Short mmCIF file of C-alpha atoms in Angstrom, two decimals:
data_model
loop_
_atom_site.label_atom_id
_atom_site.label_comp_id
_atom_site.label_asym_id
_atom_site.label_seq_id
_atom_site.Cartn_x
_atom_site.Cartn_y
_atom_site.Cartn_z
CA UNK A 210 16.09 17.45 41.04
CA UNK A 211 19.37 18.52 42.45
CA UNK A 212 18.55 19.23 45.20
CA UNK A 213 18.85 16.78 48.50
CA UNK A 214 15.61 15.56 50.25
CA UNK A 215 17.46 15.02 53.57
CA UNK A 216 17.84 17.06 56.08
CA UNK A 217 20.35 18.03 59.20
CA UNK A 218 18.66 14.89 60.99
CA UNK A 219 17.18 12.35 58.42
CA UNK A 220 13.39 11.42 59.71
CA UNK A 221 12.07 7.87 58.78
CA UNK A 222 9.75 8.93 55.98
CA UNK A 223 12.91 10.52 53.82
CA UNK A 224 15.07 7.04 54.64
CA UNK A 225 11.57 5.07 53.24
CA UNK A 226 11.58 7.00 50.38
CA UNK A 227 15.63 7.06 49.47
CA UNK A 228 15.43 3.39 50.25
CA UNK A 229 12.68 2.91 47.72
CA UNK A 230 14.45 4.93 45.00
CA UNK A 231 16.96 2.50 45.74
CA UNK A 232 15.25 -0.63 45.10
CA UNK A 233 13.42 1.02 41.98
CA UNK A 234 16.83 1.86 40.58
CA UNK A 235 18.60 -1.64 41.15
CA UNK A 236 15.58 -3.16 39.50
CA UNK A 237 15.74 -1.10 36.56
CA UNK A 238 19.57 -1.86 36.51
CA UNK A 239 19.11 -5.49 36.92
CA UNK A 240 15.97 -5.49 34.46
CA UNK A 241 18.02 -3.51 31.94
CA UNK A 242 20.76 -5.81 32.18
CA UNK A 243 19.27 -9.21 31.95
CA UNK A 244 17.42 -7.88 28.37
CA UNK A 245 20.74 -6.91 26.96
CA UNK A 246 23.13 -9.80 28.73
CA UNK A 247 23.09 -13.82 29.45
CA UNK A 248 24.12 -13.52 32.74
CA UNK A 249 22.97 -15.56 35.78
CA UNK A 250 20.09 -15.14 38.28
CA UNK A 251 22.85 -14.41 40.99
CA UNK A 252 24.46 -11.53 39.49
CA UNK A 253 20.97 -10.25 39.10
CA UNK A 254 19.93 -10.52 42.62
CA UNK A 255 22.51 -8.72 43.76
CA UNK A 256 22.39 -6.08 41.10
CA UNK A 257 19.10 -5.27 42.26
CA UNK A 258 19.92 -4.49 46.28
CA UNK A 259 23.34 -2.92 45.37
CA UNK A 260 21.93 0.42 45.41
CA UNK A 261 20.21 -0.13 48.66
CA UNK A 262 22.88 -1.07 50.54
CA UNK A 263 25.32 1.81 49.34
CA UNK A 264 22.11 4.23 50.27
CA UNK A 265 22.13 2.47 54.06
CA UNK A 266 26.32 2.80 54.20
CA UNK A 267 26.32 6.15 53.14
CA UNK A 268 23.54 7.06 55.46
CA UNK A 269 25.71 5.76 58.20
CA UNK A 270 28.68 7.62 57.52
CA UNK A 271 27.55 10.89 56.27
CA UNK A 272 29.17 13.66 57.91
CA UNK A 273 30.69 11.18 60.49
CA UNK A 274 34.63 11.04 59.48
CA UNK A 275 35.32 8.09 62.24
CA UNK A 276 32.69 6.30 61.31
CA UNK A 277 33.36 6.73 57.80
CA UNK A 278 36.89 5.05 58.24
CA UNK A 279 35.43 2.03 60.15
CA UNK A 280 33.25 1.19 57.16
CA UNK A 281 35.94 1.52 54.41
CA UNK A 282 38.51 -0.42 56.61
CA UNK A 283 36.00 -3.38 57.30
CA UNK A 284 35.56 -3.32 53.62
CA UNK A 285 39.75 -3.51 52.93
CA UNK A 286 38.86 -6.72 54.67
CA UNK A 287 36.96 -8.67 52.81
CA UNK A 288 38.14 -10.45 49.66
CA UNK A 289 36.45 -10.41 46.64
CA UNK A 290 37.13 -14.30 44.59
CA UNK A 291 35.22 -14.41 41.41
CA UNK A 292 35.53 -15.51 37.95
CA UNK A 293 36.77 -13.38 35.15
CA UNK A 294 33.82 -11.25 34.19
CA UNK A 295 33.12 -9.27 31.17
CA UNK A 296 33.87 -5.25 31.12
CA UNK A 297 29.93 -4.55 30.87
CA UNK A 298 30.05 -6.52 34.32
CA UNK A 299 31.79 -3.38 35.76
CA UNK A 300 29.81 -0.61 33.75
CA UNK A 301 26.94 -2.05 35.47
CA UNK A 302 27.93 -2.65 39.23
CA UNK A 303 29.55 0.98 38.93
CA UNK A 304 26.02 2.30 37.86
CA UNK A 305 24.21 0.63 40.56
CA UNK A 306 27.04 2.09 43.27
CA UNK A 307 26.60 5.23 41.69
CA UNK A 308 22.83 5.16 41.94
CA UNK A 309 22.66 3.90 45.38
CA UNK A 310 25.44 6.96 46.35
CA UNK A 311 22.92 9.58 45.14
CA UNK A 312 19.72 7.82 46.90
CA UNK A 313 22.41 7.74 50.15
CA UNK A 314 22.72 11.58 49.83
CA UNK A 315 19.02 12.77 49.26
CA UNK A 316 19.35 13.01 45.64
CA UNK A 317 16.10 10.72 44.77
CA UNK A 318 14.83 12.43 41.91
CA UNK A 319 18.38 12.76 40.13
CA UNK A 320 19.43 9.48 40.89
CA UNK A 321 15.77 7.99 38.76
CA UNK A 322 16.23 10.28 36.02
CA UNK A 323 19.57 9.29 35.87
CA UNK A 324 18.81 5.51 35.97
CA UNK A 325 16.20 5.79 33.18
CA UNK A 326 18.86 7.82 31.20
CA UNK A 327 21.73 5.33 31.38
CA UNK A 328 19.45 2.36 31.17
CA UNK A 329 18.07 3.82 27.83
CA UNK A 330 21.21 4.71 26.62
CA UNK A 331 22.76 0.98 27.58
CA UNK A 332 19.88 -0.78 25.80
CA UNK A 333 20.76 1.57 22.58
CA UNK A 334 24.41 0.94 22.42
CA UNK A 335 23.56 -2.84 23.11
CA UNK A 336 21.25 -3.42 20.28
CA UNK A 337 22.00 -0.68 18.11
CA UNK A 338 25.09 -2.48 15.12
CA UNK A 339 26.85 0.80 15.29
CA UNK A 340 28.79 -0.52 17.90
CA UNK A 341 28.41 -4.48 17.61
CA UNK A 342 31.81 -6.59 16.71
CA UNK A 343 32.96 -7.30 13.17
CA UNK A 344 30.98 -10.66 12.02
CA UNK A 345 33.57 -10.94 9.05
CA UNK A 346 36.79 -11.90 11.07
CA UNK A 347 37.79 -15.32 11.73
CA UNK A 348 39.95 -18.13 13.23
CA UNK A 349 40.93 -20.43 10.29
CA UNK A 350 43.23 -23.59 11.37
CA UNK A 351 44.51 -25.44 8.38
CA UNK A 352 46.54 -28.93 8.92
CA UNK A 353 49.36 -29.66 6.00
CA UNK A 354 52.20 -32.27 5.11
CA UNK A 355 55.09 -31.49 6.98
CA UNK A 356 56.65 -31.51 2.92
CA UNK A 357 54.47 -28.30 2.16
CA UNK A 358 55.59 -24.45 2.70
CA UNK A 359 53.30 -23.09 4.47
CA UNK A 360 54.47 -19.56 4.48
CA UNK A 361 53.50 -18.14 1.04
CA UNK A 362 51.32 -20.89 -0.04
CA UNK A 363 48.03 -19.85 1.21
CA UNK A 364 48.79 -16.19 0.02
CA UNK A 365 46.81 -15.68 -3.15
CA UNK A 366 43.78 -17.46 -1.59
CA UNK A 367 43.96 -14.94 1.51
CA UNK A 368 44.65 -12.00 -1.08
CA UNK A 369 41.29 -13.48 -2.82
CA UNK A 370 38.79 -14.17 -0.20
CA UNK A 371 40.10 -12.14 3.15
CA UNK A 372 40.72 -7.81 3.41
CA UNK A 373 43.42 -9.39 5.92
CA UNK A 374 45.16 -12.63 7.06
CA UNK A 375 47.69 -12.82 9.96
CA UNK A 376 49.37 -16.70 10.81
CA UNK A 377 48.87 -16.70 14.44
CA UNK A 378 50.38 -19.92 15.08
CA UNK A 379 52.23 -22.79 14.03
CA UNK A 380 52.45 -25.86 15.49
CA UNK A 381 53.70 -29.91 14.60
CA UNK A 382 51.35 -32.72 15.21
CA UNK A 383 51.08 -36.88 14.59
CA UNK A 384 54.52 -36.95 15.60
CA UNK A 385 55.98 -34.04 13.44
CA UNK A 386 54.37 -35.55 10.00
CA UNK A 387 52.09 -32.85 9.94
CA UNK A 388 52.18 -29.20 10.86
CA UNK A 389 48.87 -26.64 12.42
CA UNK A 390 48.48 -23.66 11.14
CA UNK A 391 46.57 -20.76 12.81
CA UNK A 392 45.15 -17.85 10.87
CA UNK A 393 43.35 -14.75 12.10
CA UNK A 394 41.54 -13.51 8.64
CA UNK A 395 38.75 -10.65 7.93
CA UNK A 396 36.56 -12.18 5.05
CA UNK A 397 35.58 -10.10 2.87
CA UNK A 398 32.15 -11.90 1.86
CA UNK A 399 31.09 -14.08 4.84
CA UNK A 400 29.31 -16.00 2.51
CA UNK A 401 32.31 -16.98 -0.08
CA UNK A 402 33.50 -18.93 2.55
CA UNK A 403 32.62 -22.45 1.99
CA UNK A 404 34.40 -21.31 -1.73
CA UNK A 405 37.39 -20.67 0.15
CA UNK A 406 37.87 -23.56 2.20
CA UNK A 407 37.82 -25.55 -0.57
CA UNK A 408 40.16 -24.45 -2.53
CA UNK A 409 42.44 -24.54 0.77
CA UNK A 410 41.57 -28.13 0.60
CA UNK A 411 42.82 -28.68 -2.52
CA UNK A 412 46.52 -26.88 -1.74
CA UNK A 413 46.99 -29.12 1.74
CA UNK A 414 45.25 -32.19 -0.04
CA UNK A 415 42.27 -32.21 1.56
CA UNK A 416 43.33 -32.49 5.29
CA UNK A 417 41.35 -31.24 8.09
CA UNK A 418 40.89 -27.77 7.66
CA UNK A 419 38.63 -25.34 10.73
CA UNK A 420 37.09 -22.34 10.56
CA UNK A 421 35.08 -20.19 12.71
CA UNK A 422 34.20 -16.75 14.74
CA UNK A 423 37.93 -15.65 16.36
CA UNK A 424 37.06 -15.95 20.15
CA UNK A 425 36.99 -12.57 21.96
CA UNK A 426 39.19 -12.41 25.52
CA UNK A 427 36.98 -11.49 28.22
CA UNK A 428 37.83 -8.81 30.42
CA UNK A 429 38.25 -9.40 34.04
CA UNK A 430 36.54 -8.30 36.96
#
């Protein structure tokens, strides 16, 4: 397994085969990915040949220094646009390079065992709820009179119904009559609460009050 199948002077059958471990290992990346992920047919595509075009560059440039510095400065060329991605994004594309870099150097059988393991072990973390966010915490945006403290008078409803309750932001609306109030709360029951939004509505008189699951940031590519 750790041992490379190339030799001193790669012959075609040993490129067929690394470039076939190649393909089999983006495909099991890209497979892997779309049962865990939403994510388009795109980023699939091309999380499927990733590891056979690492394989072909590092075919190229093994054991050729000169050649080796061509590639990586016609790479320092090209710029990458795309839109802010999720970290998973990376985890994956940093799989499939590393896949395709052991299929480059001979390592066939290493590189599938090693793309069975971490697919395995992705599809675990994914689905397993060790792991999975906190369903509990949420956004809560509650309009009141511009007449009404809003600083302390929330408090023992918060105390009652959330394990924590941060004011996130405050801001005036209809012309300064009113003021928005932003929340970020942990619930301790999910399911008290409807109970708790309406006694909210009875302290701001029964003005628009929103709830709902705090939006995570997404991490960029």
């Amino acid at each position: 397994m750790f041992s490379s199948i190339l030799g001193s002077a790669a012959t075609m059958s040993q490129v067929a085969v690394c470039f076939s471990a190649s393909l089999v290992c983006g495909l099991l990346c890209a497979f892997t990915y779309r049962y865990c992920e939403n994510t388009s047919k795109n980023f699939l595509t091309a999380l499927a040949v990733l590891p056979a075009i690492v394989m072909m560059v590092i075919l190229m440039v093994n054991g050729n220094l000169g050649v080796g510095v061509a590639v990586a400065g016609s790479f320092s060329l090209v710029r990458f646009r795309s839109l802010p991605g999720r970290a998973s994004d990376i985890v994956i594309i940093f799989l499939a390079m590393g896949l395709g870099l052991c299929t480059g150097m001979g390592y066939v059988y290493f590189a599938l065992a090693s793309s069975v393991i971490m697919c395995l072990l992705y599809v675990l973390i994914t689905k397993l709820p060790l792991l999975s966010e906190n369903t509990a915490y949420r956004s809560i945006r509650i309009t009141i009179p511009e007449d009404l403290e809003y600083t302390e008078v929330f408090a023992d409803i918060f105390n009652k119904y959330t394990s924590k309750a941060e004011e996130h932001a405050v801001r005036t609306i209809n012309l300064g009559t009113m003021y928005q109030v932003t929340y970020d709360i942990v619930l301790k029951n999910t399911a008290d609460e409807k109970q708790m939004i309406d006694e909210i509505r009875v302290r701001n008189g029964n003005l628009p009050v929103i709830c709902g699951r705090a939006a995570t940031a997404a991490a960029e590519l």
